[in-house]
Coordinates of C-alpha atoms in Angstrom, one line a residue:
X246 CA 0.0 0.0 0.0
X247 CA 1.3 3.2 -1.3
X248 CA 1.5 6.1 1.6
X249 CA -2.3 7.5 2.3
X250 CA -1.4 10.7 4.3
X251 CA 0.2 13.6 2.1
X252 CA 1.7 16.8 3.0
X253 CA -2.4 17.9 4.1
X254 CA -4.5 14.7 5.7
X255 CA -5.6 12.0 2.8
X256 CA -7.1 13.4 -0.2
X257 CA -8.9 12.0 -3.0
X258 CA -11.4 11.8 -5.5
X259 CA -15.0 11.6 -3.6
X260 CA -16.6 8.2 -3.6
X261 CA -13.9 6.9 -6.3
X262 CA -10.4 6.9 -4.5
X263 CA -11.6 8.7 -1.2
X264 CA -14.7 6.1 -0.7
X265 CA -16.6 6.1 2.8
X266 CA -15.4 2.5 3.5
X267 CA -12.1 4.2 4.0
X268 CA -13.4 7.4 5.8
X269 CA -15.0 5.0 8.3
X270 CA -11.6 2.9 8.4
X271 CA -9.7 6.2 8.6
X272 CA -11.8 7.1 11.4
X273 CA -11.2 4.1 13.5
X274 CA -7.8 4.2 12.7
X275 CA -7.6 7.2 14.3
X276 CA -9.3 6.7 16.9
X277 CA -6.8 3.8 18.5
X278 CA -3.8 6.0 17.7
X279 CA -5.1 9.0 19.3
X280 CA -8.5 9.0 21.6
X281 CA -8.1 4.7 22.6
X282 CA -10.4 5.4 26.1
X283 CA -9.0 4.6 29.6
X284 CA -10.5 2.2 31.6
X285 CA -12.8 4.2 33.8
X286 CA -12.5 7.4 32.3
X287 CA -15.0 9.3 30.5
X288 CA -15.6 8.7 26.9
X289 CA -12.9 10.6 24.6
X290 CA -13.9 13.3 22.5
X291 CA -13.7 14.4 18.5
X292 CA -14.6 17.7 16.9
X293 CA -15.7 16.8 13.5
X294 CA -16.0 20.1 10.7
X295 CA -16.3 19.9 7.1
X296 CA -16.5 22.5 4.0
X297 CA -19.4 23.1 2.0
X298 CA -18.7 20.5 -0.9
X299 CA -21.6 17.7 -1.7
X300 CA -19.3 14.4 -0.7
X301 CA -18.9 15.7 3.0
X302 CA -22.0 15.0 3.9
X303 CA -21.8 11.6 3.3
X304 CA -18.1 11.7 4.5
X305 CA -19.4 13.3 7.9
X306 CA -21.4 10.5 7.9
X307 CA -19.0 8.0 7.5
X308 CA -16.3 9.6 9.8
X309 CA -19.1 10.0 12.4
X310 CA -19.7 6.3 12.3
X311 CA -16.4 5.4 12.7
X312 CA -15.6 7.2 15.8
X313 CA -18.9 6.6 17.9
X314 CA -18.2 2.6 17.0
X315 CA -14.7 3.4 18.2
X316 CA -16.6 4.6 21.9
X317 CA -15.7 8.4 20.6
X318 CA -17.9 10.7 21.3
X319 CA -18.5 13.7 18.1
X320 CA -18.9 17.5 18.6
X321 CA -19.9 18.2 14.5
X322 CA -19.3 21.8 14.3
X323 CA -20.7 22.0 10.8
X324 CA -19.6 23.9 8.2
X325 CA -16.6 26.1 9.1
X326 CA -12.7 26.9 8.1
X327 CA -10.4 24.3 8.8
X328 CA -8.3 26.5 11.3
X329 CA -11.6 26.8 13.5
X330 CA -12.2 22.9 14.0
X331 CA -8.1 23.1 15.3
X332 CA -9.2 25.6 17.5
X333 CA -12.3 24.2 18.5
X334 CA -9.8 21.2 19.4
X335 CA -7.9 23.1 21.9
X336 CA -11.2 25.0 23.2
X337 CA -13.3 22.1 23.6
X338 CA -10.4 20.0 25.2
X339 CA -10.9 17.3 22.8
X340 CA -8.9 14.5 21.9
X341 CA -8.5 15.1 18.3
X342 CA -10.3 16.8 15.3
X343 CA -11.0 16.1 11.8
X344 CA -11.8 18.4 9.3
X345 CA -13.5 17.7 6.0
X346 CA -11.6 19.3 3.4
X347 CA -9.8 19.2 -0.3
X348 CA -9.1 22.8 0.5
X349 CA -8.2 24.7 -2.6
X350 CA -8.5 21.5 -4.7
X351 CA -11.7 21.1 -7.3
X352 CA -15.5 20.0 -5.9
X353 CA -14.8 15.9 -7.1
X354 CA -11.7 16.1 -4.6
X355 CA -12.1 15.7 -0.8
X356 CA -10.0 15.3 1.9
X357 CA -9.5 14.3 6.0
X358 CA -7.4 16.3 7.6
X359 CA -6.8 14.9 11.4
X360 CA -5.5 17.1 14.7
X361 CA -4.3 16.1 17.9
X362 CA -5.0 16.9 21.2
X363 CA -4.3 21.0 21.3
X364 CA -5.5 21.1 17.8
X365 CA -1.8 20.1 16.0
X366 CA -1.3 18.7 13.0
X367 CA 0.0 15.1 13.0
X368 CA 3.7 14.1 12.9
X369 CA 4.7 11.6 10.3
X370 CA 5.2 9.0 13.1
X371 CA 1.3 9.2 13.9
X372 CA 0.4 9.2 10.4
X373 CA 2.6 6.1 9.9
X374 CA 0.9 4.3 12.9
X375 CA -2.4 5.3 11.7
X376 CA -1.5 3.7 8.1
X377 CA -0.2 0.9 9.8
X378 CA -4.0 0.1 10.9
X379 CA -5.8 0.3 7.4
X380 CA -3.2 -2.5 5.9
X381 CA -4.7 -5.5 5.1
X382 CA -5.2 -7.8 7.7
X383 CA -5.1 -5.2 10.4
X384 CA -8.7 -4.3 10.8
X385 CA -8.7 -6.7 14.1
X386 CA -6.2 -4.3 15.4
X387 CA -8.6 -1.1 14.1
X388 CA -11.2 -2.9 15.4
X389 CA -10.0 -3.8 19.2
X390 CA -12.7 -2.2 21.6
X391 CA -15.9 -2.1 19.9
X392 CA -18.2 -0.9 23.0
X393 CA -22.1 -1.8 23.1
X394 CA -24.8 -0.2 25.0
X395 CA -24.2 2.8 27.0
X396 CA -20.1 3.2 25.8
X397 CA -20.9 3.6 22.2
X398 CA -19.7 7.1 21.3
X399 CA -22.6 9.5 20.7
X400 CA -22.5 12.4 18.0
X401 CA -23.9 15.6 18.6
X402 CA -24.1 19.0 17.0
X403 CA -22.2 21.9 18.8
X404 CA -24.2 24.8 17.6
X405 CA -22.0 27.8 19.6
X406 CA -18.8 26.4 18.0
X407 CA -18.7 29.2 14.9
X408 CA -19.8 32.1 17.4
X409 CA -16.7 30.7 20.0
X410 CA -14.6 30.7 16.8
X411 CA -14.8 34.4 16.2
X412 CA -14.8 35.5 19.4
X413 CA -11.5 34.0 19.5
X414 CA -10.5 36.0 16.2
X415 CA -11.9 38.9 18.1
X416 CA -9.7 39.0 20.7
X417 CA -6.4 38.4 18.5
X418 CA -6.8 42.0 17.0
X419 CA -7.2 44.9 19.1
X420 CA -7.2 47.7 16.6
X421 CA -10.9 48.6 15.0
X422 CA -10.9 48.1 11.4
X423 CA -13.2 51.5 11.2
X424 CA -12.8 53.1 7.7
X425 CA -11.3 49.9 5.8
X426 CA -13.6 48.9 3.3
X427 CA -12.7 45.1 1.8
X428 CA -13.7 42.9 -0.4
X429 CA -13.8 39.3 0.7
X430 CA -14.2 36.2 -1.8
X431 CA -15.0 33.4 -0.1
X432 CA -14.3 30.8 -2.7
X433 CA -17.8 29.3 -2.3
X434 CA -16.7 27.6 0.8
X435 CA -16.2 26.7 4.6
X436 CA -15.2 30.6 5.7
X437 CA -18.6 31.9 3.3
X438 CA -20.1 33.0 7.3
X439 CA -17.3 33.4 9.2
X440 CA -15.1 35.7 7.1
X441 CA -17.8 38.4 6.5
X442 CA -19.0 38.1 10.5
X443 CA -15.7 38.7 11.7
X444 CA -14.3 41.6 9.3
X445 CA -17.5 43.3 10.1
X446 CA -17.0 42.5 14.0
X447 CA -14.1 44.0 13.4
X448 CA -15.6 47.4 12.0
X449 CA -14.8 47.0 9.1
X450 CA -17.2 47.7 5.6
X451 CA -17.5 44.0 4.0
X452 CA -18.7 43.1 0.6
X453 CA -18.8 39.1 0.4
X454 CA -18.8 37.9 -3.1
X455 CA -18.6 34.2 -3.6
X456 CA -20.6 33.6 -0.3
X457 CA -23.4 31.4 -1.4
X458 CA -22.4 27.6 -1.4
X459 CA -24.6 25.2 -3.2
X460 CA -22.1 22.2 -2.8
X461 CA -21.3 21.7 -6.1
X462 CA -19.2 25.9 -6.5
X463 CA -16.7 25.6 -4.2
X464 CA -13.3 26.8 -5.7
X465 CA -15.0 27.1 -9.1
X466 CA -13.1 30.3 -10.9
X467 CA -13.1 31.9 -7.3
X468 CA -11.2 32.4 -4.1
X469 CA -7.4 32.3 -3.8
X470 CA -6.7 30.1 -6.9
X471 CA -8.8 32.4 -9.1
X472 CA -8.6 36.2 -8.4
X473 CA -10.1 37.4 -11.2
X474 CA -13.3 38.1 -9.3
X475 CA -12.0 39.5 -6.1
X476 CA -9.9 42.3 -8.7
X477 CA -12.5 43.4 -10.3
X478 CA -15.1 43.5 -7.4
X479 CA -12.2 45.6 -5.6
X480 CA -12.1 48.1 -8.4
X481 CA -15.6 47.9 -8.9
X482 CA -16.6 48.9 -5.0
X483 CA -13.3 51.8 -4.9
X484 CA -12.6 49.1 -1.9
X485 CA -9.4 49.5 0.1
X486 CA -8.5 45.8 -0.4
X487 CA -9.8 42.7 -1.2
X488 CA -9.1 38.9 0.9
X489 CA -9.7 35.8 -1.2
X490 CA -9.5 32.4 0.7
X491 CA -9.8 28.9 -0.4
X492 CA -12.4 26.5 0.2
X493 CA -11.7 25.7 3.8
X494 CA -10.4 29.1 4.5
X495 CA -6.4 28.0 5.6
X496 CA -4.9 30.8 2.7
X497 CA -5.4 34.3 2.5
X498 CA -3.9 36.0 -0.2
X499 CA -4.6 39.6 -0.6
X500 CA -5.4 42.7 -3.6
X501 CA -4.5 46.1 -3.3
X502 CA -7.0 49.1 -4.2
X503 CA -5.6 48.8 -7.6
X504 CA -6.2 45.2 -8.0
X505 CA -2.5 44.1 -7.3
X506 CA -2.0 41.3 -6.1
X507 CA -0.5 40.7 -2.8
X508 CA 0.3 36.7 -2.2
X509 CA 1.4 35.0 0.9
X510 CA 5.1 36.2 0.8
X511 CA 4.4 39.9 0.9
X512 CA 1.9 39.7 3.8
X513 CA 4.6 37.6 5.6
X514 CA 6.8 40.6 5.1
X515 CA 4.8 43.0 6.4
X516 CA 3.0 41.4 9.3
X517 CA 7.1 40.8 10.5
X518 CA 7.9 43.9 10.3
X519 CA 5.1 45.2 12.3
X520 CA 5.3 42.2 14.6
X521 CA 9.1 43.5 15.3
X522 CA 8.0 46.8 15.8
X523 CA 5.9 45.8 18.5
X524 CA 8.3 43.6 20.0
X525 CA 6.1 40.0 18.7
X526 CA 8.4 38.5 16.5
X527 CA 10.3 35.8 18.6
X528 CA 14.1 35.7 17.8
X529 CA 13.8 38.2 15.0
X530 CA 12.8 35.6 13.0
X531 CA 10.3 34.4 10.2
X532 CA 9.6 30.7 9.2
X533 CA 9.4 30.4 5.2
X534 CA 9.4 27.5 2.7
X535 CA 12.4 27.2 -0.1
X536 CA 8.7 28.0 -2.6
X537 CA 9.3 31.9 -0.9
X538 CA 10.6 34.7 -3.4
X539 CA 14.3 35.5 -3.3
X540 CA 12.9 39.0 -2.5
X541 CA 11.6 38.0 0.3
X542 CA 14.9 36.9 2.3
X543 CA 16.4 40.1 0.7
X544 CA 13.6 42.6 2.3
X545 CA 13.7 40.8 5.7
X546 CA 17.4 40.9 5.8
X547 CA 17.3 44.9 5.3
X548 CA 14.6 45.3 7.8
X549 CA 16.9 43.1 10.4
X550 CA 14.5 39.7 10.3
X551 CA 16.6 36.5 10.3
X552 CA 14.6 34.1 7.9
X553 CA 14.4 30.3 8.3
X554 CA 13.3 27.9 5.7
X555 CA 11.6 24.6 5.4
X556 CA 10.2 22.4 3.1
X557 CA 6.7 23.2 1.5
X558 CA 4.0 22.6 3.3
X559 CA 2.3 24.3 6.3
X560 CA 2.8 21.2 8.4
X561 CA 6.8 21.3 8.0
X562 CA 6.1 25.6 8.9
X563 CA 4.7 24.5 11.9
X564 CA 7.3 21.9 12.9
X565 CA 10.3 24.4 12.6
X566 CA 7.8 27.5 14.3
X567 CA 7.4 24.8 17.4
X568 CA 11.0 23.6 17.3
X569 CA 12.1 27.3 17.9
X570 CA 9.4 29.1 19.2
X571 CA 9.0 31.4 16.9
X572 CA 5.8 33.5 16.5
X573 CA 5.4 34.0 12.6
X574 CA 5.8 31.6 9.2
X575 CA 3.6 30.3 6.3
X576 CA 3.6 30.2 2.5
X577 CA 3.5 32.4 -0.5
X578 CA 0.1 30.4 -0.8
X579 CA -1.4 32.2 1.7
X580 CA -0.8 30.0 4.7
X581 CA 0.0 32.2 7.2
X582 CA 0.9 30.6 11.1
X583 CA 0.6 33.0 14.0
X584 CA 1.0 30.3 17.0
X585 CA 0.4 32.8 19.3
X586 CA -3.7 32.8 18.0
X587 CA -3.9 29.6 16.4
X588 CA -2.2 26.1 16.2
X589 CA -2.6 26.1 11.9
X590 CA -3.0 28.2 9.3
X591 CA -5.6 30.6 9.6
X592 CA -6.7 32.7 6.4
X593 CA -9.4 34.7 8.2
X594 CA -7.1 35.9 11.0
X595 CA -4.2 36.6 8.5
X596 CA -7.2 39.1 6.8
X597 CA -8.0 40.6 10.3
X598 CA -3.9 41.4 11.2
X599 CA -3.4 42.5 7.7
X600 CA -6.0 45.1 7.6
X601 CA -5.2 46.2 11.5
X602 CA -1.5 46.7 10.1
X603 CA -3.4 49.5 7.8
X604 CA -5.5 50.7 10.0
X605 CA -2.8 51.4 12.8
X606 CA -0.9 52.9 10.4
X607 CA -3.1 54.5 8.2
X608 CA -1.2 53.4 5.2
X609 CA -2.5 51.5 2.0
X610 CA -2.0 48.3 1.4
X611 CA -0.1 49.2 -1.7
X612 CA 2.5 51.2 0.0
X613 CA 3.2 48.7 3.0
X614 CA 4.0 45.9 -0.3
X615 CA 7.2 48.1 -0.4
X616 CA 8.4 46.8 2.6
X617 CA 9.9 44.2 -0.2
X618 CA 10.6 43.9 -4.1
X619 CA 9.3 40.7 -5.4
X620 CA 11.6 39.1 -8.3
X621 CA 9.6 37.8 -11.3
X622 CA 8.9 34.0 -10.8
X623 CA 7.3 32.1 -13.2
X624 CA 5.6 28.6 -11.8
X625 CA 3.7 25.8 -14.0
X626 CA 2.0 23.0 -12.6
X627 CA 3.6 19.9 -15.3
X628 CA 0.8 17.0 -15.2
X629 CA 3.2 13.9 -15.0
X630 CA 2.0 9.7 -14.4
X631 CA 5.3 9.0 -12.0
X632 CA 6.5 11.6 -10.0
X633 CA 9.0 9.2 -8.9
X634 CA 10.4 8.8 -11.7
X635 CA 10.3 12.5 -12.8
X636 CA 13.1 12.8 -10.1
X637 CA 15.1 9.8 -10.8
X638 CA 15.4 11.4 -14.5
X639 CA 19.1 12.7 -15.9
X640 CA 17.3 14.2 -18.8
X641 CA 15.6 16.2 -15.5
X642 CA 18.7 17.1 -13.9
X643 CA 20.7 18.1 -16.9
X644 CA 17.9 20.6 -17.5
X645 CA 18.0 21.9 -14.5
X646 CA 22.0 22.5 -14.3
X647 CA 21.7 24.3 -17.9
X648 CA 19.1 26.3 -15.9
X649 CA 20.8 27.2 -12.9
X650 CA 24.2 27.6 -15.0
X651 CA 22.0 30.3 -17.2
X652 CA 20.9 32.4 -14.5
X653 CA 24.4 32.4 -12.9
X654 CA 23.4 32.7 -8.9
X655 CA 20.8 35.7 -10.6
X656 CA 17.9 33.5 -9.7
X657 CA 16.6 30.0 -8.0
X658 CA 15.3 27.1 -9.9
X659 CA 13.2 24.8 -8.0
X660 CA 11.7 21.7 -8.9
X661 CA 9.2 19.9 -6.6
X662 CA 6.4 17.2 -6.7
X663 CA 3.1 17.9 -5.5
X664 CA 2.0 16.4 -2.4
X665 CA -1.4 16.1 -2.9
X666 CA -2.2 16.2 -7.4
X667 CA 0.0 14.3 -10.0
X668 CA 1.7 17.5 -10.8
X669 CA 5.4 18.4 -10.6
X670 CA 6.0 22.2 -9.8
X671 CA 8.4 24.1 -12.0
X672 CA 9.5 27.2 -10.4
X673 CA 12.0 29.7 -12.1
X674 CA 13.0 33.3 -10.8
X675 CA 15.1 35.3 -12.0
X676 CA 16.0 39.7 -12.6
X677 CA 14.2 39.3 -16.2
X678 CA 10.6 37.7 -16.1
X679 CA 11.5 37.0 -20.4
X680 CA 14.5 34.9 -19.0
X681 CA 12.3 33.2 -16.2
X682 CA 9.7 31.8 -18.6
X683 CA 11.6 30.7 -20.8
X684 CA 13.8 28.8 -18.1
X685 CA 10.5 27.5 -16.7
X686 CA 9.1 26.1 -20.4
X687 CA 12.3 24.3 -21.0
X688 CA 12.5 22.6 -17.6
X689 CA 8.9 22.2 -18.0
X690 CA 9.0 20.1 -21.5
X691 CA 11.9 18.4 -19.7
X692 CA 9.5 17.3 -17.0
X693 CA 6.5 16.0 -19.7
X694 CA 9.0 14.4 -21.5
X695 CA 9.6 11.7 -18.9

């Protein structure tokens, strides 16, 4: 069996590779790795969320079943953003969470993302011992204690778990959004409540587009993969800004009055700076991945910020911001970690610090961008059948040494597989944006030719 867990909980195609069967497996699974009950202890406890797309509710279903058969007892907190069932985690004192989610991937795609106690993400040895319980001829392991009568776990709807989620938001910003008016796409998806509810709470003037999930919309040509809408609505309204998350609300990314688009990197840059003003940032330092523009390390270093780097993926950001203690880190996707107000991700607080930053200084959001010069960067997603053997190739590697020879330390080249599509992601910078496309279509045909 090839690994299940990728770099964001098991995804798959809904009812095809990511079946109930194996949400109800997963479920039990999880249940012996992380919530097994104690002999005379009360029952353990899972918060149980999902996004707006059609297959959770049959996932839900499925997930729910396998924890109360596992003597778990489920708090579904319904439809809300990813980081608010790791909250809700912590908050509710649970044992673990799951969160039904493909996040920015298409409707057919779904995913279970799984917490630990405190809301964490799991380490690759849980995930492994997890796995270890879904091989074949392990299910009398998965299956262990199967309670009867009163023990079975019982499921029940937490209906104050949104409003406890943005009263939490509340109290990570302390400086009224009054005067900010923004623009907030919300992909169709799990944030389509809680975004507008707390930028208004906030005082700020919101106009939600993208807000109205049918199950079927989510991600569709909106949110943060697709900002088309949120440019135009923001020029359109004479907004200050717009916010576009995905579908379970773990990215923000970010448009300027103009319609400029602001990504992960540059609101990393200047939530530092203002966190070092205030005396926040821990060490001096910011946690990036090697994905992060070359402009980035450059801006940070003349503004005294030290910054680390890790591997992509929000989970490996997370490791390195625990490891150190260090208060800031995320992606140029939009994932943005402040561990002080949240144990993931968390697109709708990244919205609310961004637009305090403004509002405390009473600059645009155009003008605090200059707080770093992005390099051109070119990426293309390559659609490949063996990703394996994409990085085995010499054709591969020769490509990439005639790139990196080209742009004569002027520029990164980075090559990396996707951890959750069949894709292999080209990435090119360089001083010229000519020079960094054509770097990336060579490498790029290099890739498809495998």
């Amino acid at each position: 069996m090839s690994r299940l867990f990728g770099t964001d909980g098991v995804r798959g195609e809904a009812n095809s590779t990511l079946t109930a069967d194996l949400a109800l497996a997963l479920a039990e699974a999880a249940s012996a790795v992380l919530a097994a009950p104690s002999s005379g202890a009360a029952r353990p406890v899972a918060v149980l969320g999902r996004d707006p797309r059609a297959s959770g509710e049959m996932l839900e279903a499925a997930v729910s079943a396998g924890l109360a058969a596992s003597g778990v007892d489920v708090l579904r907190v319904g439809v809300v953003p990813t980081p608010a069932v790791a909250y809700l985690t912590a908050a509710y004192e649970a044992d673990m969470g799951v969160m039904i989610s493909a996040s920015h991937n298409p409707m057919p795609d779904n995913g279970i993302k799984i917490f630990g106690r405190g809301g964490h993400k799991l380490g690759d040895a849980l995930e492994d011992r997890i796995e270890q319980l879904l091989r074949p001829g392990s299910e009398p392991q998965r299956r262990a204690y199967r309670p009867t009568g009163a023990a079975i776990g019982r499921v029940r709807s937490a209906h104050e778990a949104l409003d406890r989620y943005l009263q939490h938001l509340a109290a990570a910003v302390d400086t009224p959004l009054k005067g900010v008016t923004v623009v907030v796409d919300c992909a169709n998806g799990a944030a389509h409540r809680a975004a507008p509810l707390a930028y208004r709470a906030a005082g700020a003037k919101v106009v939600a587009i993208n807000d109205e999930p049918d199950g079927i919309n989510i991600n569709d040509r909106c949110g943060s993969t697709h900002l088309d809408d949120v440019r135009r609505a923001v020029v359109e309204q004479g907004a200050d800004l717009g916010l576009a998350h995905d579908g379970d609300a773990d990215r923000c990314l970010a448009v300027d009055a103009e319609g400029n688009v602001v990504d992960g990197d540059v609101i990393m840059a200047i939530l530092a700076v203002a966190m070092r003003e205030a005396g926040e940032l821990s060490e001096d330092t910011l946690v990036a991945t090697v994905m992060s523009n070359l402009g980035l390390h450059l801006g940070m270093q003349a503004a005294g910020i030290t910054v680390r780097t890790t591997a992509v993926g929000d989970r490996y950001v997370l490791e390195e911001l625990r490891r150190g203690s260090y208060s800031l880190g995320g992606e140029q996707s939009g994932h943005v970690v402040l561990p002080d107000h949240g144990s993931t991700g968390d697109g709708v607080l990244t919205g609310l610090r961004l637009m305090a930053r403004m509002a405390q200084t009473g600059r645009t959001l155009a003008e605090l961008t200059k707080v770093m010069t992005v390099l051109p960067q070119v990426l293309v997603n390559v659609r490949v059948d063996d990703k394996k053997a994409v990085a085995d190739s010499a054709a591969v590697g020769e490509a990439v040494r005639r790139a990196e020879a080209e742009l004569a330390g002027r520029g990164r080249v980075l090559l990396r597989p996707s951890g959750t599509e069949p894709l292999v992601r080209v990435m090119v910078e360089a001083e010229d944006i000519a020079v960094a496309r054509t770097l990336a279509d060579a490498l790029s045909d290099a890739v498809s030719g495998v």
